[in-house]
mmCIF file of C-alpha atoms in Angstrom:
data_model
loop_
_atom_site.group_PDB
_atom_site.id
_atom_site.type_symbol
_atom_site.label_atom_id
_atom_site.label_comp_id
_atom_site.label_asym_id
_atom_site.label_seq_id
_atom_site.Cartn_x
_atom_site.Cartn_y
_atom_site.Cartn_z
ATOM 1 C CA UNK A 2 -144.682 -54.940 -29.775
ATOM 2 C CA UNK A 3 -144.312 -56.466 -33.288
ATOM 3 C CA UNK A 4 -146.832 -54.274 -34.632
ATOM 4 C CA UNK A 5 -145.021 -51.221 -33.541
ATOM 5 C CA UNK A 6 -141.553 -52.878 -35.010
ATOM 6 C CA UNK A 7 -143.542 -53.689 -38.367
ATOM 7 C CA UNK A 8 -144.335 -49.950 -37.898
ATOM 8 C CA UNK A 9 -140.883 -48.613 -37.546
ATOM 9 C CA UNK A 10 -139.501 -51.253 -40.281
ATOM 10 C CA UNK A 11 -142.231 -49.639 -42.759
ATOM 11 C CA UNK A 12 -141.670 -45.759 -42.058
ATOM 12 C CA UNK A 13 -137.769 -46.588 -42.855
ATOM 13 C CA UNK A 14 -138.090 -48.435 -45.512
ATOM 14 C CA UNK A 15 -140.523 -45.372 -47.132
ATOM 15 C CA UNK A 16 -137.380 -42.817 -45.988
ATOM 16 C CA UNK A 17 -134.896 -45.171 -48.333
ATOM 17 C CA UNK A 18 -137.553 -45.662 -51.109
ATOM 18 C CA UNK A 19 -138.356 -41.852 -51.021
ATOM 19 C CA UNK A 20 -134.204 -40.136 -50.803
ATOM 20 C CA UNK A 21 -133.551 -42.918 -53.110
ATOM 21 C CA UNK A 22 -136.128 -41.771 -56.074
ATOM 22 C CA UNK A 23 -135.212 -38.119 -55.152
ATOM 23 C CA UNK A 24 -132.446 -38.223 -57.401
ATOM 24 C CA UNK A 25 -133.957 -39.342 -60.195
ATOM 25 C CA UNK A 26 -136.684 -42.042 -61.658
ATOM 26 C CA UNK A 27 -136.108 -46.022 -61.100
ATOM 27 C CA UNK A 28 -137.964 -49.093 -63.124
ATOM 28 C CA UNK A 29 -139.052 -51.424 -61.143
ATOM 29 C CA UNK A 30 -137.419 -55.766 -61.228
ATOM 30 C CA UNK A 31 -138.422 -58.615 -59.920
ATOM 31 C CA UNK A 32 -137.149 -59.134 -56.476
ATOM 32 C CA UNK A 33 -135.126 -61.674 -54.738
ATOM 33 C CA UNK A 34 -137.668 -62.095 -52.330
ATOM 34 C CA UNK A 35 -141.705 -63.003 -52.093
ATOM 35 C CA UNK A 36 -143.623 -59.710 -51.732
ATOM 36 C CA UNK A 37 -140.537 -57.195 -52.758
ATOM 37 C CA UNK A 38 -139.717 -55.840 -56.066
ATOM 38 C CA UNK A 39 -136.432 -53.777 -57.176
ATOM 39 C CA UNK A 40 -136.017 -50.481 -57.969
ATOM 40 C CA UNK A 41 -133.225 -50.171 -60.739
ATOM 41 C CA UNK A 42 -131.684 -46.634 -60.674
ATOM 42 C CA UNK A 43 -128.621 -47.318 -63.214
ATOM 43 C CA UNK A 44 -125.836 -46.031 -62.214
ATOM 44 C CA UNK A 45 -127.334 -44.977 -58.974
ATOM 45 C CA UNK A 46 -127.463 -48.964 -57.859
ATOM 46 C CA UNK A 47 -130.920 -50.694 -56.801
ATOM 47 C CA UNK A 48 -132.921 -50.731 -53.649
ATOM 48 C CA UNK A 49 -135.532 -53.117 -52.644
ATOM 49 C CA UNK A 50 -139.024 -52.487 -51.243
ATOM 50 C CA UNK A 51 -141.454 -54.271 -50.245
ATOM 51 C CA UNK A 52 -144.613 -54.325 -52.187
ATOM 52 C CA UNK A 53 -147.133 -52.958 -49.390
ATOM 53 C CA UNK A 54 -144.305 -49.543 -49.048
ATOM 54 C CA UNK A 55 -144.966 -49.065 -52.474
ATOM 55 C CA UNK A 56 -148.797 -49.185 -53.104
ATOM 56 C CA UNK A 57 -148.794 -47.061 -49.569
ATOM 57 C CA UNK A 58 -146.585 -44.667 -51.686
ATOM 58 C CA UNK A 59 -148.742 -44.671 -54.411
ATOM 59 C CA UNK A 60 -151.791 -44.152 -52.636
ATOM 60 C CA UNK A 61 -150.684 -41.092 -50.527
ATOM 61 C CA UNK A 62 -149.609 -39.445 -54.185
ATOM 62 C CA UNK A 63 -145.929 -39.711 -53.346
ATOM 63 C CA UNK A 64 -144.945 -41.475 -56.902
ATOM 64 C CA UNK A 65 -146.332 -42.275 -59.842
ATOM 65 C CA UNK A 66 -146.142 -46.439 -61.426
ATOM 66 C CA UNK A 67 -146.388 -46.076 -65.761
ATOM 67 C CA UNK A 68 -145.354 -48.809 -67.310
ATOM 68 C CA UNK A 69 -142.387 -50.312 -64.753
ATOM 69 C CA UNK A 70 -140.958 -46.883 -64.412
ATOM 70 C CA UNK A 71 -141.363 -45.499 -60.834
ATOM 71 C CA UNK A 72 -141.179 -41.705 -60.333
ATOM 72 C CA UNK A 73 -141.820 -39.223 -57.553
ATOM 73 C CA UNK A 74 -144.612 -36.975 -57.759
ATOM 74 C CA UNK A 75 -144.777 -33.158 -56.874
ATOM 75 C CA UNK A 76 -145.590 -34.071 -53.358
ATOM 76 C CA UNK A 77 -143.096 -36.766 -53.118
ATOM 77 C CA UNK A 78 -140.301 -34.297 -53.978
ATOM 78 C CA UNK A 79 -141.145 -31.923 -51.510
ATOM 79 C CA UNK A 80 -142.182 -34.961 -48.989
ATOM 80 C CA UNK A 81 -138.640 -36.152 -49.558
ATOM 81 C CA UNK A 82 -136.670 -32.657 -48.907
ATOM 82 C CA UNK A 83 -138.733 -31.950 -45.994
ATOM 83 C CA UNK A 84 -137.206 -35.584 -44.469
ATOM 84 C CA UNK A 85 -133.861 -34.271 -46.098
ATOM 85 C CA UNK A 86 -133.504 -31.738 -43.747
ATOM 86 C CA UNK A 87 -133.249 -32.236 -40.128
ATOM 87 C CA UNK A 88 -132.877 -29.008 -38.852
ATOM 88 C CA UNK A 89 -135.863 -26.647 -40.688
ATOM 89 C CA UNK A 90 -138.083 -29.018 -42.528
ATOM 90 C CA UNK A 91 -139.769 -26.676 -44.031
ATOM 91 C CA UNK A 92 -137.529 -25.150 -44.833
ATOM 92 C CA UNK A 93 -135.566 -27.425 -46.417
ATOM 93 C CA UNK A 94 -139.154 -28.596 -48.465
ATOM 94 C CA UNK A 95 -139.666 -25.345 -49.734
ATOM 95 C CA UNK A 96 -135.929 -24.152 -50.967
ATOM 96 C CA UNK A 97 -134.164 -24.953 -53.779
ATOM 97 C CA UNK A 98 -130.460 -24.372 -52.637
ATOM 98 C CA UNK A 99 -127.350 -25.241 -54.613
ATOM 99 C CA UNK A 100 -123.841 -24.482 -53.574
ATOM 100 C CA UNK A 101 -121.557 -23.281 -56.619
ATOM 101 C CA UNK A 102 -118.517 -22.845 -56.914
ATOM 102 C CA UNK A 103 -117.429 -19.188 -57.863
ATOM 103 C CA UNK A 104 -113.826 -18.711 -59.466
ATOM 104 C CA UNK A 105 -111.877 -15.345 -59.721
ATOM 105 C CA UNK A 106 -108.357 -16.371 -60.830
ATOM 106 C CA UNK A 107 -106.687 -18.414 -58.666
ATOM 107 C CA UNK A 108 -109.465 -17.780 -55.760
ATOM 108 C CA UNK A 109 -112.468 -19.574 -55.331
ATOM 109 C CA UNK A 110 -115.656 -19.164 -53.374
ATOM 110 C CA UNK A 111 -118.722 -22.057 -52.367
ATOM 111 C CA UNK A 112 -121.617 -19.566 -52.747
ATOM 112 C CA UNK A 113 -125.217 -20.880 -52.041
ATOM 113 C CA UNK A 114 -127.808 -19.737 -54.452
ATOM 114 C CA UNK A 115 -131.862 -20.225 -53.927
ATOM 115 C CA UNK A 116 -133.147 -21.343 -57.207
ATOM 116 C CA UNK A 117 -136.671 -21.229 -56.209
ATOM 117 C CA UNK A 118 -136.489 -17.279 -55.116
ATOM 118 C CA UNK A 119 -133.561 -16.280 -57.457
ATOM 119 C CA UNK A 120 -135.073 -14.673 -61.088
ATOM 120 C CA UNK A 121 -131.457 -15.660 -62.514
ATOM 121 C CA UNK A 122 -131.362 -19.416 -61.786
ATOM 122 C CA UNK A 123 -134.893 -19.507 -62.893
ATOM 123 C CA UNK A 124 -133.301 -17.706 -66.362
ATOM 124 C CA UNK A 125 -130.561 -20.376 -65.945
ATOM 125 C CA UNK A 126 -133.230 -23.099 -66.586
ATOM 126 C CA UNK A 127 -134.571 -22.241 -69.672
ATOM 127 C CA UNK A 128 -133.500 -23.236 -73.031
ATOM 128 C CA UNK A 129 -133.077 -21.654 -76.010
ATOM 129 C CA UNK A 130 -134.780 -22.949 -79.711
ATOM 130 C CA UNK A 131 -131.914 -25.511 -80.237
ATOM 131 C CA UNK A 132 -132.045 -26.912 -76.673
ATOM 132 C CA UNK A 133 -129.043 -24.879 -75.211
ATOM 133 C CA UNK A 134 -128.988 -22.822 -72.185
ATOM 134 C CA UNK A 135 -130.385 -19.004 -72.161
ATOM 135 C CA UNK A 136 -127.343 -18.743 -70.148
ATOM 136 C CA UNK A 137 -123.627 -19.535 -69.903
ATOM 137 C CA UNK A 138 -122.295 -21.022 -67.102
ATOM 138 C CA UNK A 139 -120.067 -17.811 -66.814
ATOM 139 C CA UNK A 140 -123.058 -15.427 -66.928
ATOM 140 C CA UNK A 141 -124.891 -17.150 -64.559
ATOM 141 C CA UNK A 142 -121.250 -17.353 -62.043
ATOM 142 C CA UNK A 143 -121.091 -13.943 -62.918
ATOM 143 C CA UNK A 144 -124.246 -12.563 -61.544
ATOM 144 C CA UNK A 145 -124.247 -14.787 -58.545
ATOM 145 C CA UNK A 146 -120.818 -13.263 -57.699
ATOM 146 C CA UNK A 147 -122.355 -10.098 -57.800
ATOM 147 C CA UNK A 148 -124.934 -10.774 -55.563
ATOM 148 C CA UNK A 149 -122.576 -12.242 -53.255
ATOM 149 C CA UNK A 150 -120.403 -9.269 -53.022
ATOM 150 C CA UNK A 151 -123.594 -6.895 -53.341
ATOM 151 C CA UNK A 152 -124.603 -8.962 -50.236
ATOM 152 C CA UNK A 153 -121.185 -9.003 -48.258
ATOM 153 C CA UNK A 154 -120.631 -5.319 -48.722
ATOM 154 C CA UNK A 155 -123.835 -4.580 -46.859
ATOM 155 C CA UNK A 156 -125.276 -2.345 -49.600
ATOM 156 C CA UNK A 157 -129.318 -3.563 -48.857
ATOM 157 C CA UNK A 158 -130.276 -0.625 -47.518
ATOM 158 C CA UNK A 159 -132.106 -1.374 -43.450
ATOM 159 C CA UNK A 160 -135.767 -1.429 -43.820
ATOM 160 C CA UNK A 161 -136.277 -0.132 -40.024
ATOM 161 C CA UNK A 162 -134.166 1.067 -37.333
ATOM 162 C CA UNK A 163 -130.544 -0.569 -35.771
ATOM 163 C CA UNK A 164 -131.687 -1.429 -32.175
ATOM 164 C CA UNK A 165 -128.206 -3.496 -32.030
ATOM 165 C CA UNK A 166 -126.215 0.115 -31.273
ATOM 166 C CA UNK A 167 -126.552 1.921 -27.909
ATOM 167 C CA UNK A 168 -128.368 5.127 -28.286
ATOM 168 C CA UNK A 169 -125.408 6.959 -26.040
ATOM 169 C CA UNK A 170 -123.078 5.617 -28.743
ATOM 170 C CA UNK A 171 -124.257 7.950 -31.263
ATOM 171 C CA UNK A 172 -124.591 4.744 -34.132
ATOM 172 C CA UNK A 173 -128.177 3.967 -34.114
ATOM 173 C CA UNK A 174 -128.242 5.120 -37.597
ATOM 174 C CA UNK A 175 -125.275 3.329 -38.389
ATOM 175 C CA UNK A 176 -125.205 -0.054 -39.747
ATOM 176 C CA UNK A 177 -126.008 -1.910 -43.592
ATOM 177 C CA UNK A 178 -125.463 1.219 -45.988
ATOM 178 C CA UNK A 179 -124.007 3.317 -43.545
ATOM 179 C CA UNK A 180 -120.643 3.054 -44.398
ATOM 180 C CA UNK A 181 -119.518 3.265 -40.637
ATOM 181 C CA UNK A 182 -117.381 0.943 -38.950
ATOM 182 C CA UNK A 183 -117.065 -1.646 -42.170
ATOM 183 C CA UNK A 184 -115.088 -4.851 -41.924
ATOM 184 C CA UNK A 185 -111.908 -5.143 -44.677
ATOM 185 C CA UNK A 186 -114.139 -7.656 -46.361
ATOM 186 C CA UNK A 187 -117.208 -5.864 -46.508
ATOM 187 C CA UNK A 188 -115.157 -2.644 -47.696
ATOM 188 C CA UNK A 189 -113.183 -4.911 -50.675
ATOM 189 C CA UNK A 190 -116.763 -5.952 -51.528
ATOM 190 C CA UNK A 191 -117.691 -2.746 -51.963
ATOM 191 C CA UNK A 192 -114.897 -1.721 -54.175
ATOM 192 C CA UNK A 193 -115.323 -4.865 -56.700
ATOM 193 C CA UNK A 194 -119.179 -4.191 -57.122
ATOM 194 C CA UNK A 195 -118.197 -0.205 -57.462
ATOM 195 C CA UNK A 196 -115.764 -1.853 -60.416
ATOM 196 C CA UNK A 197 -117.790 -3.958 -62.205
ATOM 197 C CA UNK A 198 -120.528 -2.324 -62.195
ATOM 198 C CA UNK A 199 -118.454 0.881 -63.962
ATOM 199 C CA UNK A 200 -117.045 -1.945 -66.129
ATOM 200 C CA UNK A 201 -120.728 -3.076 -67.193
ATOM 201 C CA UNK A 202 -121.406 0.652 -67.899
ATOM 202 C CA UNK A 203 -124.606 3.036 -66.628
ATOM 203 C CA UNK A 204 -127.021 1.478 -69.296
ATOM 204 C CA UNK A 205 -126.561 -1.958 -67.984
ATOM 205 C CA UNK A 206 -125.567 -1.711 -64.141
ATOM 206 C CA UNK A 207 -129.174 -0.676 -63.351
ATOM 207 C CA UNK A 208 -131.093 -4.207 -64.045
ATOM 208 C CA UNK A 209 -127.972 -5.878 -62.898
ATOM 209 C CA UNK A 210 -128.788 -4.606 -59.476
ATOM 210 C CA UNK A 211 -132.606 -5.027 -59.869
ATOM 211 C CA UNK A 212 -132.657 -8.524 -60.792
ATOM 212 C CA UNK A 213 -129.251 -9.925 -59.569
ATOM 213 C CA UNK A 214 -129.237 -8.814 -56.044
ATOM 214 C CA UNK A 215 -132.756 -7.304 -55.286
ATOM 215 C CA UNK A 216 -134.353 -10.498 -56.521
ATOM 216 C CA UNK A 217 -136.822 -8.371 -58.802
ATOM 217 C CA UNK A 218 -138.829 -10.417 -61.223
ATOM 218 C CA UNK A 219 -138.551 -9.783 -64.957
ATOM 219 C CA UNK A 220 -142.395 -8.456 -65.344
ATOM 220 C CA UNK A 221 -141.900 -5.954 -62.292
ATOM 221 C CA UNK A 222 -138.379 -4.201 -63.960
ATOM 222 C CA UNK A 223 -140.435 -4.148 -67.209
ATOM 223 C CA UNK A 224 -143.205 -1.969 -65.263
ATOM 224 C CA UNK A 225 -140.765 -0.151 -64.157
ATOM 225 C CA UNK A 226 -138.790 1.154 -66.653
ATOM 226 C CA UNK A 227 -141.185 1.024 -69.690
ATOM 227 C CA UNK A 228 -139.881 -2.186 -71.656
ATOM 228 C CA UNK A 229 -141.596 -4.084 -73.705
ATOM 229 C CA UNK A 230 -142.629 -7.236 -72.634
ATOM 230 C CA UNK A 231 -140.077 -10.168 -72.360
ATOM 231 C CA UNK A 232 -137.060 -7.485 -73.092
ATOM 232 C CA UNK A 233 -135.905 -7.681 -69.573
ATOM 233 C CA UNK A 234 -133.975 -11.219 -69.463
ATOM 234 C CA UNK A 235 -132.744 -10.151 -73.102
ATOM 235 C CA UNK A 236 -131.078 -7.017 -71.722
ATOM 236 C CA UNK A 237 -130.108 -9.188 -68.305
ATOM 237 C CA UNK A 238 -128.362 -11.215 -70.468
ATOM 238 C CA UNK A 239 -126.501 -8.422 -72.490
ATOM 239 C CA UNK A 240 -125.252 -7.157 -69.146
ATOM 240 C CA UNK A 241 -124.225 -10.629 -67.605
ATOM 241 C CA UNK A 242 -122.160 -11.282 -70.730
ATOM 242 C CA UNK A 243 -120.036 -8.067 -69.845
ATOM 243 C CA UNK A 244 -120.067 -8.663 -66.502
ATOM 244 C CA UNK A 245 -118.583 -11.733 -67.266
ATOM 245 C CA UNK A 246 -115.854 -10.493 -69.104
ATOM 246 C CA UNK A 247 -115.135 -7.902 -66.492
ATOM 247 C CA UNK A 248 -114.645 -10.878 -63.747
ATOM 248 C CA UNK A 249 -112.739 -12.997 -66.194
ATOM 249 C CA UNK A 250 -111.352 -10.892 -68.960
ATOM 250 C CA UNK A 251 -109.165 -13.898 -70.291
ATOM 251 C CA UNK A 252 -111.345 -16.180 -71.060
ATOM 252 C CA UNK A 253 -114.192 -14.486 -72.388
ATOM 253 C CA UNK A 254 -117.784 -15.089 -72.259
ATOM 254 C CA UNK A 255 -117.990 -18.395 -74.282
ATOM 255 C CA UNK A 256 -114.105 -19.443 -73.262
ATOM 256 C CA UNK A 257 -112.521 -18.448 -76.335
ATOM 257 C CA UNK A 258 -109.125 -17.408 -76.066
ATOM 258 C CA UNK A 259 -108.095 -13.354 -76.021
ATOM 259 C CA UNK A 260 -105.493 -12.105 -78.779
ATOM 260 C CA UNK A 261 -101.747 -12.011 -77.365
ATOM 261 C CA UNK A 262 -100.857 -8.076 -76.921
ATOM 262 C CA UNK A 263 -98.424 -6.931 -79.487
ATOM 263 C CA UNK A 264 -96.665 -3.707 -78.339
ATOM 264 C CA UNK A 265 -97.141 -1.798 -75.057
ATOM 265 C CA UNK A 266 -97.780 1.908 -75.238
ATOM 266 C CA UNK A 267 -97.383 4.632 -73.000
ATOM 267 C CA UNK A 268 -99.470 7.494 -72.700
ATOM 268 C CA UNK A 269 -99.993 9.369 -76.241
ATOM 269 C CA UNK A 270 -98.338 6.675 -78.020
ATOM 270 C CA UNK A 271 -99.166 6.700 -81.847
ATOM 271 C CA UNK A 272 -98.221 3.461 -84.261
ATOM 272 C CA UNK A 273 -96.056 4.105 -86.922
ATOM 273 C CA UNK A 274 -97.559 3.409 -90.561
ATOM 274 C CA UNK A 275 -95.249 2.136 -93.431
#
């Protein structure tokens, strides 16, 4: 019986060590106690473990111990999302997911984006020459919105046949792309991708599509259409940039303020020179 509490006491105290590295790298203190060091994580606070949790850490290739700093290896990261999740481990080991938030005005949207399947939030982590982002925080918004109403407005077209509808109904052919019996949302989807991507322009709506909401990679649109090699995230980001303005006209790409509007015109108006 003590054994099996000893057991329990150690597999816990490996869940606490491992969630609490997760979020970033620690340096290990002298503990309080005989046989327990601390793990300082700054402004994340400290957690003590016992000496035995963290060699048995160590040993299974969960962290890594250089020089008093104590970080989580590759397969303690995805050790510690798969006890993350509780519902689909694997799942939850394998995705990246991060919820943004998505502004439009005065409306806002919690969208969930896949960074380890998405080609634009792997875009989003590089860095340019001085150490900036490739891209803004409104072109990357701007794409995922995109995708979001690309996805809502049921515009993937069905892979195979709809076994949902009744055969006597007449709508087995009905469904995603079909355009037949469409929600309001998925309809007012449809209309603001129809908008911006006319805003974008023909030259710069088609990788928008390819890479934004078919999740193509870079190397397989520059097969496709005859780039050269590393154009394709150059172009993406052309057409994110006037995406972005489409979706927020007022505040421009890098948040610079638009010039006030001088004189309203009508139709054929002409200015009148001195």
């Amino acid at each position: 019986m003590a054994a099996f509490k000893e057991e329990v006491r150690h597999a816990r105290e490996r869940r606490r060590c491992l969630r609490f590295l997760q979020k970033g790298p620690a340096w290990q203190q002298r503990g309080a106690k005989g046989g327990c060091v601390l793990l300082d994580g700054g402004e994340r606070g400290t957690v003590s473990v016992s000496l035995a949790v963290l060699g048995a850490l160590e040993k299974d290739d969960l962290l890594r111990v250089s020089d008093g700093k104590v970080v989580l290896t590759a397969t303690g990261v995805a050790c510690a999302r798969r006890l993350a999740a509780r519902r689909d481990p694997f799942r939850g080991q394998h995705w990246e997911i991060e919820r943004r938030v998505l502004r439009q005005g005065s409306e806002k949207e919690i969208v969930s984006a896949t960074l380890s399947e998405s080609p634009l939030a792997q875009l989003a982590r590089r860095r340019t020459r001085n150490g900036e982002p490739f891209l803004t925080r409104a072109e990357f918004d701007a794409g995922e919105k995109l995708r979001a109403d690309y996805t809502r407005g049921q515009i993937m077209p069905r892979l195979s046949a709809n076994w949902i509808a009744t055969v006597s109904a007449g709508k087995r052919g009905a469904g995603a792309g079909g355009g037949v019996e469409l929600t309001d949302a998925a309809l007012a989807a449809r209309q603001r991708v129809d908008c911006a991507l006319d805003a974008v322009g023909p030259e710069l709506s088609g990788v928008l599509v390819d890479i934004c909401c078919f999740l193509k990679g870079f190397e397989q649109v520059e097969t496709e259409r005859d780039w050269p090699v590393r154009s394709a995230k150059v172009v993406l980001k052309t057409a994110l940039g006037a995406l972005a303005r489409h979706y927020e006209p007022s505040a421009g790409v890098r948040g610079d303020k638009s010039r006030p509007i001088l004189h309203w015109g009508v139709e054929n108006y002409r200015p009148k020179l001195a």
